[in-house]
Amino acid sequence: MRINTPLRTPSLRKRKPELTDVPRQPGRTFLAVAAVGALLLTGCSSSDDNPGSTAAPVGKPVDGGTLRYAVAGSPATASNDPHGGLGNESDVLRFALAYDVLTVPGKDGEPAPRLAVSWKPNKAMDRWTFTLRDDAKFTDGSPVRAADVLYSLRRITDKAAENYGRLADFDMKASSADGDHTVVLATRAPMAQAAKALESVSFIVPEGTKDFARTVPGSGPFKVRTSGAQTAVLVRNDDWWGTRPHLDRIEIQAVADPQARANAVTSGQADVAGSVSPAAVKSVRGGAGPQVVRRKGVTEYPFVMRMDTKPFDDPRVREAFRLATDRKALVDTVFLGYGQIANDLPTPYDPSYPRDLPQRERDVAKAKELLQQAGHADGITITLHTTTAYPGMDTAATLYARQLSDIGVKAQVKVEPADTYWTAVYAKKAFYTGYYGGISFPDLVRVGLLSSSPTNETAWKNKKFDAGFTKAMGTLDADRRNTLLAGIQRDLWKDGGYVVWGTGDGLDLAARGVAGLPEGPGFQRMFIDQVWMAK
């Protein structure tokens, strides 16, 4: 049974919406986007092995046209500040089009150049020299300088309380600009992946920028024409240094309800709908309907248990909750054939994932025994918070509550408003449904699993784990680094605060004629400057 909570969602119009310049209010972010930055977010792919996919246009890209993109976002938590919280995918999409970043995720999983053309460490790997492009300009005509980069990165660091410390590994006070096109970044410990840690989150603004209520000059492939809490319109930046975008214009619509996003494409009111439900995909499968773009195994709705709050301060209770989980039932019900079971570690797609761990299976008798040992022979009554921000979050919580009842736990499911879930529930409540959309394990650790992490969502504080992570991130050899990271994940699997029951495919809908959607996990999905539309 799925709990359906009516949401007041923005209406989408077939014609160009009437827009006004409405100042956005600062919003905090959730982990998938922040480490996202989370958010955050997953890449797109469309191929013949995707059930129900309609092939994208092939041939030479066509110039011109307007792309209308309905993306997850809530006007209540919208923001104009690219350095603060990234609580809305709609905001991140706009920032990725309007601002340049230092590096982006490459197709091979390694960082690729963007505003930075090269980077190299010193012998100790605690100083990294980044060489910048010399032809990048802001939309006001001024050149992008090292001083702008340093100012932007320092501002991100200063706003750590809002962005969950996404640059916490860098010592920005000890960093410096060397001329107009070189930045030397200091790290707090030896760091082998400085360029990767900067992927996509390093939005660069002019030095001294403080007022983000007005349009701020960017050096990205598009320029903001109008920006409101619900809708933003961007036009091509013909002076951008990079490959000229094909589209003339992109309209971004923030829509909180995933079904409303899907309906926008099927009704012709939008060209792309991000993060739709498996049910919506099945309803349009085949025929001449929209394309289904499928991002393999990157969506997760883990159940988060805060280890500093009763009853989850007892490891026996946490283990009992994991043993109560019928993973196959959850995957089948929530992802409808577009998912696979997981094993209580939040990034099973990461190259560092320890694949030799035994699969945790459901064991009701053992779970009951553990609860009895923990002093809960009469059961536990607890609230499980969830929302409808992403398709299936409420369904997962409802089914899991039923499974917990088999071990004597009465879990009362509370469906919270999507508009405020990530500010009022995430990392605050003792027991809730989380969301990840392709975050890497190192990024997850930085923002949520170190003792010093600004948003330690499970209150996991383990000095051995912290030291192991520091050692791994200072290891240049990738195989050795992944082996070390796999080692610290074993402790997390045994004693951590996650119930990770499955991973699902990220699912988007795109109108026929849309082509060039980016591929890959994480922030890659937000870089849509090379999308084109067949005429």
XYZ file of N, CA, C and O in Angstrom, residues 94-101 114 139 218-224 234-245 247-248 250 527-530:
144
model
N 20.548 25.053 -12.610
C 20.770 26.440 -13.038
C 22.214 26.866 -12.792
O 22.844 27.493 -13.644
N 22.750 26.522 -11.618
C 24.132 26.891 -11.311
C 25.102 26.240 -12.294
O 26.080 26.856 -12.732
N 24.858 24.971 -12.658
C 25.759 24.253 -13.563
C 25.763 24.853 -14.963
O 26.738 24.704 -15.703
N 24.690 25.532 -15.329
C 24.618 26.177 -16.638
C 25.195 27.589 -16.619
O 25.774 28.043 -17.598
N 25.046 28.289 -15.494
C 25.431 29.696 -15.432
C 26.868 29.924 -14.970
O 27.477 30.932 -15.326
N 27.424 28.992 -14.177
C 28.757 29.172 -13.615
C 29.714 28.091 -14.120
O 29.297 26.962 -14.395
N 30.983 28.450 -14.188
C 32.011 27.457 -14.478
C 32.443 26.781 -13.184
O 32.331 27.343 -12.085
N 32.967 25.575 -13.316
C 33.556 24.839 -12.202
C 34.980 24.449 -12.598
O 35.349 24.478 -13.769
N 37.829 21.550 -16.746
C 36.796 22.511 -17.123
C 37.444 23.899 -17.058
O 38.151 24.271 -17.983
N 30.118 37.047 -17.729
C 29.161 37.630 -18.674
C 29.166 39.158 -18.660
O 28.549 39.778 -19.536
N 28.309 35.088 -14.467
C 28.935 33.772 -14.473
C 29.786 33.620 -15.708
O 29.777 34.474 -16.604
N 30.511 32.518 -15.808
C 31.329 32.257 -16.997
C 30.959 30.927 -17.626
O 31.756 30.304 -18.310
N 29.703 30.490 -17.369
C 29.243 29.217 -17.886
C 28.642 29.312 -19.271
O 28.601 30.379 -19.897
N 28.132 28.204 -19.789
C 27.634 28.156 -21.171
C 26.307 28.868 -21.392
O 25.918 29.099 -22.532
N 25.600 29.214 -20.317
C 24.329 29.918 -20.453
C 24.307 31.123 -19.511
O 25.067 31.189 -18.547
N 23.425 32.048 -19.811
C 23.242 33.243 -18.997
C 21.821 33.251 -18.435
O 20.870 32.874 -19.129
N 21.704 33.654 -17.168
C 20.381 33.739 -16.549
C 19.661 34.976 -17.073
O 20.158 36.100 -16.960
N 17.173 30.569 -18.959
C 18.552 30.858 -19.324
C 18.677 30.869 -20.845
O 17.985 30.106 -21.536
N 19.566 31.703 -21.354
C 19.818 31.772 -22.790
C 21.302 31.487 -23.039
O 22.144 31.664 -22.164
N 21.595 31.050 -24.247
C 22.962 30.661 -24.597
C 23.936 31.836 -24.406
O 23.654 32.977 -24.779
N 25.085 31.541 -23.831
C 26.166 32.512 -23.701
C 27.085 32.344 -24.911
O 27.938 31.452 -24.942
N 26.916 33.180 -25.897
C 27.681 33.046 -27.133
C 29.165 33.381 -26.952
O 29.969 33.112 -27.853
N 29.527 33.949 -25.804
C 30.927 34.280 -25.534
C 31.621 33.226 -24.678
O 32.757 33.442 -24.249
N 30.936 32.114 -24.421
C 31.552 31.075 -23.592
C 32.766 30.491 -24.304
O 32.757 30.301 -25.523
N 33.785 30.155 -23.536
C 35.023 29.628 -24.100
C 34.874 28.210 -24.643
O 35.659 27.754 -25.471
N 33.883 27.466 -24.151
C 33.767 26.050 -24.492
C 33.002 25.798 -25.778
O 32.707 26.706 -26.554
N 32.690 24.521 -26.010
C 31.926 24.126 -27.190
C 30.567 24.816 -27.195
O 29.826 24.748 -26.215
N 30.240 25.470 -28.277
C 29.019 26.259 -28.355
C 27.797 25.384 -28.106
O 27.598 24.360 -28.765
N 26.929 25.762 -27.150
C 25.700 25.002 -26.929
C 24.788 25.047 -28.151
O 24.775 26.033 -28.899
N 21.340 24.593 -27.932
C 20.060 25.188 -27.578
C 20.161 26.708 -27.477
O 21.189 27.245 -27.044
N 19.091 27.379 -27.855
C 19.007 28.828 -27.665
C 18.636 29.171 -26.231
O 19.084 30.189 -25.687
N 16.963 27.513 -22.250
C 16.560 26.431 -21.355
C 15.647 27.012 -20.282
O 15.979 28.014 -19.641
N 24.944 18.809 -16.127
C 25.654 19.522 -17.180
C 25.011 19.191 -18.530
O 25.444 18.287 -19.241
N 23.991 19.973 -18.879
C 23.181 19.666 -20.057
C 23.448 20.657 -21.188
O 22.614 20.807 -22.090
N 24.609 21.309 -21.190
C 24.869 22.360 -22.170
C 24.995 21.839 -23.597
O 24.908 22.615 -24.543
N 25.222 20.521 -23.778
C 25.345 19.981 -25.131
C 24.106 19.205 -25.589
O 24.140 18.504 -26.599
